[in-house]
Amino acid sequence: MGTREDEYDYLFKVVLIGDSGVGKSSLLSRFTRNEFNLESKSTIGVEFATRSIEVDGKTIKAQIWDTAGQERYRAITSAYYRGAVGALLVYDIAKHLSYENVERWLRELRDHADQNILIMLVGNKSDLRHLRSIPTEEAKAFAERNGLSFIETSALDSTNVEPAFQNILTEIYRIVSQKQMRDPPEGDVIRPDAEPADVRPSGADSVRKQCCQ
Amino acid sequence: MESYQAEYDKNGLAADTFWRTPQRAVPGRPCQRVERGEVMSGSSYQQFQASVNDAWDLGDDDIISGIAETKISKAISQTAALNVINSHRNSTKNVNKNDVKVESEIVKPREEALAVRKNEVRKIGGAPGSSGPLRYPGRPRPVRLSALTSREESSESKLERFQQVLESSVLDLNELKQLSWSGIPTKARAVTWRLLAGYLPANAERRSETLERKRADYKHLVRQYYDAEREEDTYRQIHIDIPRMSPLVALFQQITVQVMFERILYIWAIRHPASGYVQGINDLVTPFFMVFLQEAAPGKELDNFPLDSLTEQQRDIIEADSFWCLSKFLDSIQDNYIFAQLGIQYKVNQLKELIRRIDLPLHEHLQKQGVDYLQFSFRWMNNLLTREIPLPCTIRLWDTYLAESDGFATFQLYVCAAFLLHWRERLILEKDFQGLMILLQNVPTQNWTDSNISVLVAEAYRLKFAFADAPNHLHNAGKSDR
């Protein structure tokens, strides 16, 4: 992690969404603790974790909300989309239904999340080569059509987990910092509705402080 | 629960009135209630008679025996009755002593708080059903704790008491609840849970027939729903959740066990369409399953117990009984699992309000850091704390839940409050949102034992008593305290 937990330049709220059992919690524990369990308990409501990374010498703290995949929890979990600047929409490359449901999840985000939220489509369990039911190209094309970034990961063997989070956080950072340069005091590319989502400076950097307040 | 409720409700009012009368005059009793004060403070015999009228019809030896010497009938003249009242008033000390004596014959005399305890037994016994403990906000605080201590000191004698209660031909369910509240000895747990859940009838004669019928019913349900064409979404969700419910415990990795859970949950879900299966309900099967497994394999190490070593009949019993007990258990909290989980949202708001009243600094600390109660207590409520404490502790906690006479739905709120307050010192030290959330979602209970749960429920009980019935009073007290 490299940085002290309580010092950061930016704080970004990111949500993990997608069908039950696609590996959202596993991606989270791989990214934040570098741990993996073949079976991890189902997420009830939402669970929270955090990790900081460095981009351009800046410390970015990611506040990641892992949500329950079951439909019944939607009313509770959608409350957590508010203020999120990024979303990892996860499906299981070996479970076609979880891919079909991506459209529904996109609708969820449109209905409940900020309109400028950055969305990354994540095909997880890429280690299950022999069970794959979604060709990479198909998902990639879908992502392009819908303006999403795309990556395939394996929380089990760690493939691409780090890049997935790095990419989305970096992208958010670029947008925020460009926006800041363009119109310093009141940028709202990433509209911060809730406190955890805003881009808060850790210290004396007043320019950033003004951003998104 | 309705089955036994009815037969006790009939007596409830009478016993209630009956027992209040002498208690009113017990010296040194803390926090006397005034509500019915006029019954004794006024000299009107009519009032008194009206209040105790049906008490004499009870024919309930258990309740009458404590003060047998004052037993009168309706036929006795007014004068005689007044004499009784007067002698009653003057001899309350004696009455109390007698009570203790009667109790001690059953209990075997031991520890400190017998007198207090005795009163508690009577009180609860006198006011069964939903209104039980709530009517007695003055009940002294340390009662539960002392009862709990004694439990750990003398589990043998506790088991004897359980056996006595369980073996009587017509079970005194209230006494069983009273005993169970502070923890049930392992050997008596399975049968006690069946009784407390309302699955097994209080009448001993009807028990074996009921069990036979219910177990056959369950088999029928399996054929009707599980062996038939299944509702796809429900089945898929259950099928995904079962293998990962206790990933590190070998017992739950056995296919036999997983299929048993699957059937229980699937059938429950199909039969409860308003809620259906909600993730987390699977965790609520586990305690029942473990307790009935423990009964089938006494003294065995269960973490990797091979289920196939039991007979098919034994496995069927575990499964059917887990199903029925789960069903009864969930009845009182079904609104937790309906659309939008309104029951939980409501309770989360109650928890917030409660903490604000009990511990304003903690509440403000959480608020200031942007911690929303829903963010941490949702899981506590949805899974009844099964995710927060070790399994043996959950089982101990459920002794109390099942023994709560008004159902545990309300009580669970206070358990959650006590649980939150337990960590308050650590929480206050956490100075930002992340620290608070990480702690609240991963409270360190790995080394918790039964005694931690005993303290937790005792505290919950205290809170419930102090806060449940007196919102306004508390509101003001809270303000003046701070």
PDB file of N, CA and C in Angstrom, chain A residues 58-112:
ATOM      1  N   LYS A  58       0.592  11.176  -6.724  1.00  0.00           N
ATOM      2  CA  LYS A  58      -0.498  11.519  -5.810  1.00  0.00           C
ATOM      3  C   LYS A  58      -1.040  10.245  -5.159  1.00  0.00           C
ATOM      4  N   THR A  59      -1.447  10.395  -3.933  1.00  0.00           N
ATOM      5  CA  THR A  59      -2.050   9.249  -3.258  1.00  0.00           C
ATOM      6  C   THR A  59      -3.561   9.284  -3.467  1.00  0.00           C
ATOM      7  N   ILE A  60      -4.041   8.202  -4.041  1.00  0.00           N
ATOM      8  CA  ILE A  60      -5.479   8.100  -4.258  1.00  0.00           C
ATOM      9  C   ILE A  60      -6.025   7.017  -3.343  1.00  0.00           C
ATOM     10  N   LYS A  61      -6.968   7.403  -2.563  1.00  0.00           N
ATOM     11  CA  LYS A  61      -7.560   6.414  -1.672  1.00  0.00           C
ATOM     12  C   LYS A  61      -8.878   5.945  -2.279  1.00  0.00           C
ATOM     13  N   ALA A  62      -8.957   4.649  -2.475  1.00  0.00           N
ATOM     14  CA  ALA A  62     -10.195   4.088  -3.018  1.00  0.00           C
ATOM     15  C   ALA A  62     -11.032   3.551  -1.867  1.00  0.00           C
ATOM     16  N   GLN A  63     -12.250   4.025  -1.826  1.00  0.00           N
ATOM     17  CA  GLN A  63     -13.195   3.532  -0.823  1.00  0.00           C
ATOM     18  C   GLN A  63     -14.159   2.633  -1.592  1.00  0.00           C
ATOM     19  N   ILE A  64     -14.027   1.334  -1.364  1.00  0.00           N
ATOM     20  CA  ILE A  64     -14.743   0.412  -2.236  1.00  0.00           C
ATOM     21  C   ILE A  64     -15.916  -0.236  -1.501  1.00  0.00           C
ATOM     22  N   TRP A  65     -17.066  -0.122  -2.105  1.00  0.00           N
ATOM     23  CA  TRP A  65     -18.269  -0.728  -1.526  1.00  0.00           C
ATOM     24  C   TRP A  65     -18.627  -1.967  -2.342  1.00  0.00           C
ATOM     25  N   ASP A  66     -18.584  -3.070  -1.638  1.00  0.00           N
ATOM     26  CA  ASP A  66     -18.918  -4.353  -2.238  1.00  0.00           C
ATOM     27  C   ASP A  66     -20.388  -4.622  -1.920  1.00  0.00           C
ATOM     28  N   THR A  67     -21.179  -4.857  -2.932  1.00  0.00           N
ATOM     29  CA  THR A  67     -22.619  -4.991  -2.686  1.00  0.00           C
ATOM     30  C   THR A  67     -23.095  -6.430  -2.851  1.00  0.00           C
ATOM     31  N   ALA A  68     -24.218  -6.731  -2.215  1.00  0.00           N
ATOM     32  CA  ALA A  68     -24.831  -8.054  -2.369  1.00  0.00           C
ATOM     33  C   ALA A  68     -25.439  -8.148  -3.763  1.00  0.00           C
ATOM     34  N   GLY A  69     -25.322  -9.321  -4.363  1.00  0.00           N
ATOM     35  CA  GLY A  69     -25.788  -9.457  -5.733  1.00  0.00           C
ATOM     36  C   GLY A  69     -27.266  -9.772  -5.865  1.00  0.00           C
ATOM     37  N   GLN A  70     -27.850 -10.289  -4.796  1.00  0.00           N
ATOM     38  CA  GLN A  70     -29.232 -10.748  -4.917  1.00  0.00           C
ATOM     39  C   GLN A  70     -30.192  -9.602  -5.147  1.00  0.00           C
ATOM     40  N   GLU A  71     -31.148  -9.865  -6.009  1.00  0.00           N
ATOM     41  CA  GLU A  71     -32.173  -8.885  -6.364  1.00  0.00           C
ATOM     42  C   GLU A  71     -32.812  -8.232  -5.130  1.00  0.00           C
ATOM     43  N   ARG A  72     -33.122  -9.062  -4.127  1.00  0.00           N
ATOM     44  CA  ARG A  72     -33.823  -8.560  -2.962  1.00  0.00           C
ATOM     45  C   ARG A  72     -33.082  -7.416  -2.271  1.00  0.00           C
ATOM     46  N   TYR A  73     -31.787  -7.382  -2.422  1.00  0.00           N
ATOM     47  CA  TYR A  73     -30.997  -6.363  -1.735  1.00  0.00           C
ATOM     48  C   TYR A  73     -30.915  -5.051  -2.513  1.00  0.00           C
ATOM     49  N   ARG A  74     -31.483  -5.063  -3.707  1.00  0.00           N
ATOM     50  CA  ARG A  74     -31.326  -3.903  -4.580  1.00  0.00           C
ATOM     51  C   ARG A  74     -31.732  -2.586  -3.900  1.00  0.00           C
ATOM     52  N   ALA A  75     -32.843  -2.632  -3.159  1.00  0.00           N
ATOM     53  CA  ALA A  75     -33.321  -1.401  -2.515  1.00  0.00           C
ATOM     54  C   ALA A  75     -32.291  -0.844  -1.536  1.00  0.00           C
ATOM     55  N   ILE A  76     -31.614  -1.750  -0.857  1.00  0.00           N
ATOM     56  CA  ILE A  76     -30.612  -1.321   0.113  1.00  0.00           C
ATOM     57  C   ILE A  76     -29.332  -0.893  -0.606  1.00  0.00           C
ATOM     58  N   THR A  77     -28.906  -1.708  -1.536  1.00  0.00           N
ATOM     59  CA  THR A  77     -27.597  -1.454  -2.134  1.00  0.00           C
ATOM     60  C   THR A  77     -27.602  -0.229  -3.043  1.00  0.00           C
ATOM     61  N   SER A  78     -28.730   0.046  -3.683  1.00  0.00           N
ATOM     62  CA  SER A  78     -28.718   1.173  -4.607  1.00  0.00           C
ATOM     63  C   SER A  78     -28.449   2.481  -3.868  1.00  0.00           C
ATOM     64  N   ALA A  79     -28.730   2.502  -2.569  1.00  0.00           N
ATOM     65  CA  ALA A  79     -28.431   3.696  -1.777  1.00  0.00           C
ATOM     66  C   ALA A  79     -26.933   3.986  -1.785  1.00  0.00           C
ATOM     67  N   TYR A  80     -26.160   2.964  -2.035  1.00  0.00           N
ATOM     68  CA  TYR A  80     -24.709   3.121  -1.979  1.00  0.00           C
ATOM     69  C   TYR A  80     -24.100   3.602  -3.292  1.00  0.00           C
ATOM     70  N   TYR A  81     -24.924   3.627  -4.334  1.00  0.00           N
ATOM     71  CA  TYR A  81     -24.394   4.135  -5.605  1.00  0.00           C
ATOM     72  C   TYR A  81     -24.188   5.643  -5.524  1.00  0.00           C
ATOM     73  N   ARG A  82     -24.967   6.247  -4.672  1.00  0.00           N
ATOM     74  CA  ARG A  82     -24.933   7.685  -4.562  1.00  0.00           C
ATOM     75  C   ARG A  82     -23.536   8.149  -4.158  1.00  0.00           C
ATOM     76  N   GLY A  83     -23.029   9.065  -4.932  1.00  0.00           N
ATOM     77  CA  GLY A  83     -21.714   9.595  -4.605  1.00  0.00           C
ATOM     78  C   GLY A  83     -20.559   8.778  -5.151  1.00  0.00           C
ATOM     79  N   ALA A  84     -20.864   7.627  -5.752  1.00  0.00           N
ATOM     80  CA  ALA A  84     -19.783   6.814  -6.310  1.00  0.00           C
ATOM     81  C   ALA A  84     -19.300   7.433  -7.617  1.00  0.00           C
ATOM     82  N   VAL A  85     -17.982   7.460  -7.804  1.00  0.00           N
ATOM     83  CA  VAL A  85     -17.430   8.015  -9.039  1.00  0.00           C
ATOM     84  C   VAL A  85     -17.012   6.908 -10.001  1.00  0.00           C
ATOM     85  N   GLY A  86     -17.005   5.688  -9.519  1.00  0.00           N
ATOM     86  CA  GLY A  86     -16.653   4.574 -10.388  1.00  0.00           C
ATOM     87  C   GLY A  86     -17.432   3.328 -10.013  1.00  0.00           C
ATOM     88  N   ALA A  87     -17.652   2.465 -11.012  1.00  0.00           N
ATOM     89  CA  ALA A  87     -18.329   1.198 -10.731  1.00  0.00           C
ATOM     90  C   ALA A  87     -17.636   0.091 -11.503  1.00  0.00           C
ATOM     91  N   LEU A  88     -17.355  -1.001 -10.819  1.00  0.00           N
ATOM     92  CA  LEU A  88     -16.891  -2.207 -11.508  1.00  0.00           C
ATOM     93  C   LEU A  88     -18.111  -3.116 -11.639  1.00  0.00           C
ATOM     94  N   LEU A  89     -18.539  -3.313 -12.884  1.00  0.00           N
ATOM     95  CA  LEU A  89     -19.703  -4.160 -13.125  1.00  0.00           C
ATOM     96  C   LEU A  89     -19.189  -5.540 -13.508  1.00  0.00           C
ATOM     97  N   VAL A  90     -19.352  -6.475 -12.605  1.00  0.00           N
ATOM     98  CA  VAL A  90     -18.679  -7.763 -12.733  1.00  0.00           C
ATOM     99  C   VAL A  90     -19.632  -8.843 -13.234  1.00  0.00           C
ATOM    100  N   TYR A  91     -19.152  -9.666 -14.165  1.00  0.00           N
ATOM    101  CA  TYR A  91     -19.880 -10.877 -14.525  1.00  0.00           C
ATOM    102  C   TYR A  91     -18.902 -12.041 -14.498  1.00  0.00           C
ATOM    103  N   ASP A  92     -19.442 -13.236 -14.611  1.00  0.00           N
ATOM    104  CA  ASP A  92     -18.632 -14.456 -14.556  1.00  0.00           C
ATOM    105  C   ASP A  92     -18.518 -14.969 -15.993  1.00  0.00           C
ATOM    106  N   ILE A  93     -17.298 -15.087 -16.514  1.00  0.00           N
ATOM    107  CA  ILE A  93     -17.136 -15.473 -17.923  1.00  0.00           C
ATOM    108  C   ILE A  93     -17.674 -16.882 -18.202  1.00  0.00           C
ATOM    109  N   ALA A  94     -17.922 -17.627 -17.137  1.00  0.00           N
ATOM    110  CA  ALA A  94     -18.418 -18.986 -17.324  1.00  0.00           C
ATOM    111  C   ALA A  94     -19.929 -19.085 -17.067  1.00  0.00           C
ATOM    112  N   LYS A  95     -20.545 -17.968 -16.707  1.00  0.00           N
ATOM    113  CA  LYS A  95     -21.996 -17.994 -16.421  1.00  0.00           C
ATOM    114  C   LYS A  95     -22.703 -17.002 -17.332  1.00  0.00           C
ATOM    115  N   HIS A  96     -23.335 -17.532 -18.330  1.00  0.00           N
ATOM    116  CA  HIS A  96     -23.919 -16.657 -19.329  1.00  0.00           C
ATOM    117  C   HIS A  96     -24.960 -15.723 -18.753  1.00  0.00           C
ATOM    118  N   LEU A  97     -25.738 -16.241 -17.822  1.00  0.00           N
ATOM    119  CA  LEU A  97     -26.799 -15.409 -17.248  1.00  0.00           C
ATOM    120  C   LEU A  97     -26.239 -14.142 -16.602  1.00  0.00           C
ATOM    121  N   SER A  98     -25.085 -14.287 -15.951  1.00  0.00           N
ATOM    122  CA  SER A  98     -24.503 -13.119 -15.282  1.00  0.00           C
ATOM    123  C   SER A  98     -24.092 -12.058 -16.303  1.00  0.00           C
ATOM    124  N   TYR A  99     -23.782 -12.523 -17.516  1.00  0.00           N
ATOM    125  CA  TYR A  99     -23.447 -11.577 -18.593  1.00  0.00           C
ATOM    126  C   TYR A  99     -24.715 -10.951 -19.165  1.00  0.00           C
ATOM    127  N   GLU A 100     -25.725 -11.770 -19.356  1.00  0.00           N
ATOM    128  CA  GLU A 100     -27.009 -11.237 -19.841  1.00  0.00           C
ATOM    129  C   GLU A 100     -27.537 -10.148 -18.919  1.00  0.00           C
ATOM    130  N   ASN A 101     -27.306 -10.333 -17.636  1.00  0.00           N
ATOM    131  CA  ASN A 101     -27.839  -9.371 -16.660  1.00  0.00           C
ATOM    132  C   ASN A 101     -27.076  -8.057 -16.609  1.00  0.00           C
ATOM    133  N   VAL A 102     -25.972  -7.967 -17.333  1.00  0.00           N
ATOM    134  CA  VAL A 102     -25.190  -6.725 -17.333  1.00  0.00           C
ATOM    135  C   VAL A 102     -26.070  -5.541 -17.729  1.00  0.00           C
ATOM    136  N   GLU A 103     -26.943  -5.775 -18.697  1.00  0.00           N
ATOM    137  CA  GLU A 103     -27.850  -4.700 -19.138  1.00  0.00           C
ATOM    138  C   GLU A 103     -28.701  -4.185 -17.974  1.00  0.00           C
ATOM    139  N   ARG A 104     -29.181  -5.121 -17.185  1.00  0.00           N
ATOM    140  CA  ARG A 104     -30.012  -4.715 -16.047  1.00  0.00           C
ATOM    141  C   ARG A 104     -29.208  -3.903 -15.046  1.00  0.00           C
ATOM    142  N   TRP A 105     -27.978  -4.323 -14.852  1.00  0.00           N
ATOM    143  CA  TRP A 105     -27.127  -3.592 -13.916  1.00  0.00           C
ATOM    144  C   TRP A 105     -26.825  -2.178 -14.429  1.00  0.00           C
ATOM    145  N   LEU A 106     -26.688  -2.064 -15.738  1.00  0.00           N
ATOM    146  CA  LEU A 106     -26.453  -0.731 -16.308  1.00  0.00           C
ATOM    147  C   LEU A 106     -27.672   0.161 -16.061  1.00  0.00           C
ATOM    148  N   ARG A 107     -28.839  -0.436 -16.215  1.00  0.00           N
ATOM    149  CA  ARG A 107     -30.053   0.330 -15.933  1.00  0.00           C
ATOM    150  C   ARG A 107     -30.086   0.769 -14.463  1.00  0.00           C
ATOM    151  N   GLU A 108     -29.713  -0.158 -13.595  1.00  0.00           N
ATOM    152  CA  GLU A 108     -29.629   0.171 -12.171  1.00  0.00           C
ATOM    153  C   GLU A 108     -28.779   1.416 -11.941  1.00  0.00           C
ATOM    154  N   LEU A 109     -27.621   1.406 -12.569  1.00  0.00           N
ATOM    155  CA  LEU A 109     -26.697   2.536 -12.403  1.00  0.00           C
ATOM    156  C   LEU A 109     -27.300   3.814 -12.962  1.00  0.00           C
ATOM    157  N   ARG A 110     -27.915   3.689 -14.146  1.00  0.00           N
ATOM    158  CA  ARG A 110     -28.533   4.882 -14.738  1.00  0.00           C
ATOM    159  C   ARG A 110     -29.593   5.460 -13.808  1.00  0.00           C
ATOM    160  N   ASP A 111     -30.336   4.564 -13.163  1.00  0.00           N
ATOM    161  CA  ASP A 111     -31.426   5.026 -12.304  1.00  0.00           C
ATOM    162  C   ASP A 111     -30.951   5.598 -10.972  1.00  0.00           C
ATOM    163  N   HIS A 112     -29.883   5.052 -10.436  1.00  0.00           N
ATOM    164  CA  HIS A 112     -29.532   5.401  -9.063  1.00  0.00           C
ATOM    165  C   HIS A 112     -28.192   6.088  -8.896  1.00  0.00           C
TER     166      HIS A 112
END
